[in-house]
Short mmCIF file of C-alpha atoms in Angstrom, two decimals:
data_model
loop_
_atom_site.label_atom_id
_atom_site.label_comp_id
_atom_site.label_asym_id
_atom_site.label_seq_id
_atom_site.Cartn_x
_atom_site.Cartn_y
_atom_site.Cartn_z
CA ASP A 1 -12.77 4.06 -23.71
CA ALA A 2 -12.55 1.42 -26.42
CA GLY A 3 -12.15 -2.06 -24.95
CA ILE A 4 -8.63 -2.85 -26.09
CA THR A 5 -6.17 -4.83 -24.01
CA GLN A 6 -2.55 -5.31 -24.95
CA SER A 7 -0.36 -7.93 -23.34
CA PRO A 8 2.22 -7.96 -22.05
CA ARG A 9 2.57 -4.27 -21.15
CA HIS A 10 6.32 -4.58 -20.77
CA LYS A 11 8.79 -7.15 -22.03
CA VAL A 12 12.57 -7.46 -22.04
CA THR A 13 14.09 -10.15 -24.19
CA GLU A 14 17.30 -11.06 -25.99
CA THR A 15 18.27 -10.71 -29.62
CA GLY A 16 17.29 -13.74 -31.67
CA THR A 17 14.39 -14.86 -29.51
CA PRO A 18 10.81 -15.02 -30.80
CA VAL A 19 8.32 -12.59 -29.30
CA THR A 20 4.54 -12.47 -29.59
CA LEU A 21 2.43 -9.51 -28.58
CA ARG A 22 -1.31 -9.83 -28.15
CA CYS A 23 -4.12 -7.40 -28.77
CA HIS A 24 -7.59 -8.26 -27.52
CA GLN A 25 -10.71 -6.18 -28.25
CA THR A 26 -14.24 -6.39 -26.89
CA GLU A 27 -15.79 -3.98 -29.41
CA ASN A 28 -16.32 -6.51 -32.23
CA HIS A 29 -14.64 -4.13 -34.68
CA ARG A 30 -13.64 -5.59 -38.02
CA TYR A 31 -10.37 -3.69 -38.47
CA MET A 32 -7.30 -4.05 -36.28
CA TYR A 33 -3.84 -2.52 -36.62
CA TRP A 34 -0.34 -2.76 -35.19
CA TYR A 35 1.86 0.34 -34.97
CA ARG A 36 5.25 1.04 -33.50
CA GLN A 37 6.24 4.37 -31.98
CA ASP A 38 9.81 5.60 -32.09
CA PRO A 39 11.24 9.03 -31.26
CA GLY A 40 11.15 11.36 -34.25
CA HIS A 41 8.83 9.09 -36.22
CA GLY A 42 5.44 9.29 -34.59
CA LEU A 43 3.54 6.04 -35.09
CA ARG A 44 4.20 3.81 -38.08
CA LEU A 45 1.89 1.06 -39.33
CA ILE A 46 3.34 -2.46 -39.23
CA HIS A 47 0.41 -4.66 -40.31
CA TYR A 48 -3.33 -4.46 -40.28
CA SER A 49 -6.26 -6.83 -40.50
CA TYR A 50 -9.58 -6.39 -42.28
CA GLY A 51 -11.15 -9.56 -40.97
CA VAL A 52 -10.44 -13.00 -39.58
CA LYS A 53 -7.47 -14.45 -41.44
CA ASP A 54 -7.28 -11.32 -43.64
CA THR A 55 -4.16 -9.23 -43.11
CA ASP A 56 -1.98 -6.87 -45.08
CA LYS A 57 1.36 -5.13 -44.75
CA GLY A 58 1.93 -1.62 -43.55
CA GLU A 59 4.83 0.76 -43.88
CA VAL A 60 7.36 -1.11 -41.69
CA SER A 61 6.39 -4.79 -41.95
CA ASP A 62 9.84 -6.36 -42.43
CA GLY A 63 10.70 -8.70 -39.56
CA TYR A 64 7.11 -8.92 -38.34
CA SER A 65 4.23 -11.30 -38.94
CA VAL A 66 0.64 -11.21 -37.75
CA SER A 67 -2.25 -13.56 -37.29
CA ARG A 68 -5.94 -13.15 -36.63
CA SER A 69 -7.85 -16.36 -35.95
CA LYS A 70 -10.71 -14.66 -34.08
CA THR A 71 -12.37 -11.28 -34.46
CA GLU A 72 -11.24 -10.21 -31.02
CA ASP A 73 -7.55 -11.18 -31.15
CA PHE A 74 -4.71 -9.83 -33.31
CA LEU A 75 -1.22 -11.18 -32.66
CA LEU A 76 2.07 -9.58 -33.67
CA THR A 77 5.11 -11.86 -33.86
CA LEU A 78 8.77 -11.01 -34.11
CA GLU A 79 10.22 -14.31 -35.35
CA SER A 80 13.79 -13.43 -34.35
CA ALA A 81 13.94 -10.18 -32.43
CA THR A 82 16.62 -7.61 -33.23
CA SER A 83 17.69 -4.54 -31.26
CA SER A 84 16.17 -2.29 -33.95
CA GLN A 85 12.76 -3.65 -32.94
CA THR A 86 13.06 -2.12 -29.48
CA SER A 87 10.05 0.16 -29.46
CA VAL A 88 6.61 0.82 -28.05
CA TYR A 89 3.96 -1.16 -29.88
CA PHE A 90 0.35 -0.01 -30.12
CA CYS A 91 -2.68 -1.89 -31.26
CA ALA A 92 -5.65 -0.02 -32.72
CA ILE A 93 -9.15 -0.90 -33.84
CA SER A 94 -11.74 0.78 -36.04
CA GLU A 95 -15.28 0.13 -37.23
CA SER A 96 -14.51 1.00 -40.83
CA LEU A 97 -11.40 1.48 -42.89
CA HIS A 98 -11.84 5.13 -43.78
CA ASN A 99 -13.34 8.31 -42.39
CA GLN A 100 -13.48 6.72 -38.97
CA PRO A 101 -10.97 7.22 -36.17
CA GLN A 102 -8.82 4.38 -34.95
CA HIS A 103 -8.82 3.77 -31.21
CA PHE A 104 -5.66 2.66 -29.50
CA GLY A 105 -4.65 0.37 -26.68
CA ASP A 106 -2.17 1.45 -24.02
CA GLY A 107 0.84 -0.12 -25.69
CA THR A 108 3.55 -2.68 -25.05
CA ARG A 109 7.04 -1.46 -24.26
CA LEU A 110 9.45 -3.98 -25.78
CA SER A 111 13.19 -3.91 -25.09
CA ILE A 112 15.51 -6.23 -27.01
CA LEU A 113 18.98 -6.54 -25.56
CA ASP B 1 9.99 9.99 -46.43
CA GLN B 2 7.63 11.48 -43.87
CA GLN B 3 4.44 12.67 -45.53
CA VAL B 4 3.06 14.32 -42.39
CA LYS B 5 5.24 16.81 -40.54
CA GLN B 6 4.88 18.55 -37.24
CA ASN B 7 7.74 21.02 -37.26
CA SER B 8 7.37 22.21 -33.68
CA PRO B 9 8.53 19.50 -31.27
CA SER B 10 7.31 21.48 -28.28
CA LEU B 11 4.96 24.28 -27.30
CA SER B 12 4.54 26.07 -24.00
CA VAL B 13 1.35 28.01 -23.31
CA GLN B 14 -0.20 29.71 -20.33
CA GLU B 15 -3.35 28.34 -18.78
CA GLY B 16 -6.40 30.05 -20.24
CA ARG B 17 -4.66 31.10 -23.45
CA ILE B 18 -4.97 29.54 -26.90
CA SER B 19 -2.75 26.66 -28.02
CA ILE B 20 -2.16 26.40 -31.75
CA LEU B 21 -0.58 23.25 -33.11
CA ASN B 22 0.46 22.99 -36.73
CA CYS B 23 0.83 20.14 -39.17
CA ASP B 24 1.93 20.07 -42.82
CA TYR B 25 1.51 17.26 -45.32
CA THR B 26 2.92 16.50 -48.74
CA ASN B 27 0.53 13.88 -50.15
CA SER B 28 -2.28 15.59 -52.07
CA MET B 29 -4.28 12.33 -51.93
CA PHE B 30 -4.86 12.65 -48.18
CA ASP B 31 -8.56 13.28 -47.57
CA TYR B 32 -9.09 12.51 -43.89
CA PHE B 33 -7.16 14.10 -41.06
CA LEU B 34 -7.12 13.43 -37.33
CA TRP B 35 -5.59 14.75 -34.14
CA TYR B 36 -4.66 12.51 -31.25
CA LYS B 37 -3.53 13.34 -27.73
CA LYS B 38 -1.15 11.11 -25.81
CA TYR B 39 -0.22 10.99 -22.16
CA PRO B 40 2.89 9.09 -21.00
CA ALA B 41 2.43 5.31 -20.69
CA GLU B 42 -0.97 5.50 -22.39
CA GLY B 43 -2.16 5.01 -25.93
CA PRO B 44 -3.10 7.91 -28.22
CA THR B 45 -6.62 9.18 -27.65
CA PHE B 46 -8.67 10.43 -30.58
CA LEU B 47 -9.51 14.14 -30.29
CA ILE B 48 -11.04 15.43 -33.49
CA SER B 49 -11.03 14.78 -37.21
CA ILE B 50 -11.83 16.57 -40.44
CA SER B 51 -12.67 15.43 -43.94
CA SER B 52 -11.14 17.21 -46.91
CA ILE B 53 -14.59 18.43 -47.99
CA LYS B 54 -14.56 20.74 -44.98
CA ASP B 55 -12.21 23.48 -43.87
CA LYS B 56 -13.18 23.61 -40.20
CA ASN B 57 -14.49 21.26 -37.55
CA GLU B 58 -15.22 22.19 -33.97
CA ASP B 59 -15.77 20.11 -30.85
CA GLY B 60 -15.93 21.98 -27.59
CA ARG B 61 -12.58 23.60 -26.88
CA PHE B 62 -10.97 21.96 -29.92
CA THR B 63 -11.14 23.28 -33.47
CA VAL B 64 -9.31 21.87 -36.46
CA PHE B 65 -8.68 23.97 -39.54
CA LEU B 66 -7.74 22.55 -42.92
CA ASN B 67 -6.11 24.56 -45.70
CA LYS B 68 -5.92 22.20 -48.66
CA SER B 69 -4.15 24.59 -51.00
CA ALA B 70 -1.34 25.02 -48.46
CA LYS B 71 -1.48 21.35 -47.38
CA HIS B 72 -1.70 22.54 -43.81
CA LEU B 73 -3.88 21.81 -40.84
CA SER B 74 -3.93 23.23 -37.38
CA LEU B 75 -5.50 22.43 -34.04
CA HIS B 76 -6.69 25.23 -31.79
CA ILE B 77 -7.32 24.57 -28.11
CA VAL B 78 -9.05 27.36 -26.27
CA PRO B 79 -8.87 27.92 -23.40
CA SER B 80 -5.86 25.75 -22.60
CA GLN B 81 -6.05 23.80 -19.36
CA PRO B 82 -3.37 21.99 -17.32
CA GLY B 83 -4.84 18.63 -18.35
CA ASP B 84 -4.05 19.52 -21.96
CA SER B 85 -0.35 18.97 -21.27
CA ALA B 86 0.43 15.99 -23.49
CA VAL B 87 1.93 15.03 -26.84
CA TYR B 88 -0.31 15.77 -29.80
CA PHE B 89 -0.09 13.84 -33.06
CA CYS B 90 -1.66 14.74 -36.34
CA ALA B 91 -2.45 11.93 -38.75
CA ALA B 92 -3.78 11.59 -42.26
CA SER B 93 -5.07 8.92 -44.61
CA ALA B 94 -5.97 8.67 -48.27
CA SER B 95 -8.76 6.82 -50.04
CA GLY B 96 -8.31 3.73 -52.18
CA ASP B 97 -5.31 1.45 -51.63
CA SER B 98 -4.23 3.51 -48.62
CA TRP B 99 -7.50 3.21 -46.75
CA GLY B 100 -6.83 2.61 -43.06
CA LYS B 101 -3.11 3.35 -43.36
CA LEU B 102 -2.72 6.36 -41.12
CA GLN B 103 0.40 8.45 -41.55
CA PHE B 104 1.44 10.21 -38.36
CA GLY B 105 3.52 13.26 -37.64
CA ALA B 106 6.30 13.05 -35.06
CA GLY B 107 4.24 14.85 -32.42
CA THR B 108 4.27 18.13 -30.53
CA GLN B 109 4.77 18.19 -26.75
CA VAL B 110 2.43 20.77 -25.21
CA VAL B 111 3.06 22.12 -21.73
CA VAL B 112 0.36 24.28 -20.15
CA THR B 113 1.77 26.45 -17.38
CA PRO B 114 -0.20 28.07 -14.54
#
């Protein structure tokens, strides 16, 4: 299994509070991704990173920001959490951007009350 | 607008028989397709992929078929085993500006019965 650790695994918080999710990899892969999974939607890309300090938006990036200061860590921040951001969040990594599978962590279940 | 669709939310199959999962897509620029398997409380696990230059790829019990003219791919699992009970997602990506941006279907829940 790819060495990907997501923390925390579960979090309950209140609307309006900031939340940061962490993804840590030990594979030294260049590319890292954040997805959210919601019923009826599969997984949807939030942001991705193609190197340290290099990030770009995905399909559902509104309300989210990311940072990558080291190869191994990719942080997802909800500046002011809303109930619509209740979801399961998955981090993924890949060696290259295309024609290579992405490998996923075990997810963070986030509930915003 | 969902560009990758899995129209069967669930599938029940007997142990030892073939499971066939289907996936349709609308974006003709997709050129790389993947299948993932997901157990509860775990992340998706990569199963098999196929490039658009091929129409079939096989890995053990898993075979993926791609029909580009119909914009359709399928995953065959034979023989099905109890451990195959999981949610299966198909995903696709396109070259160029969309590199790395996987589009996922909504998933198909497979239940393998004894």
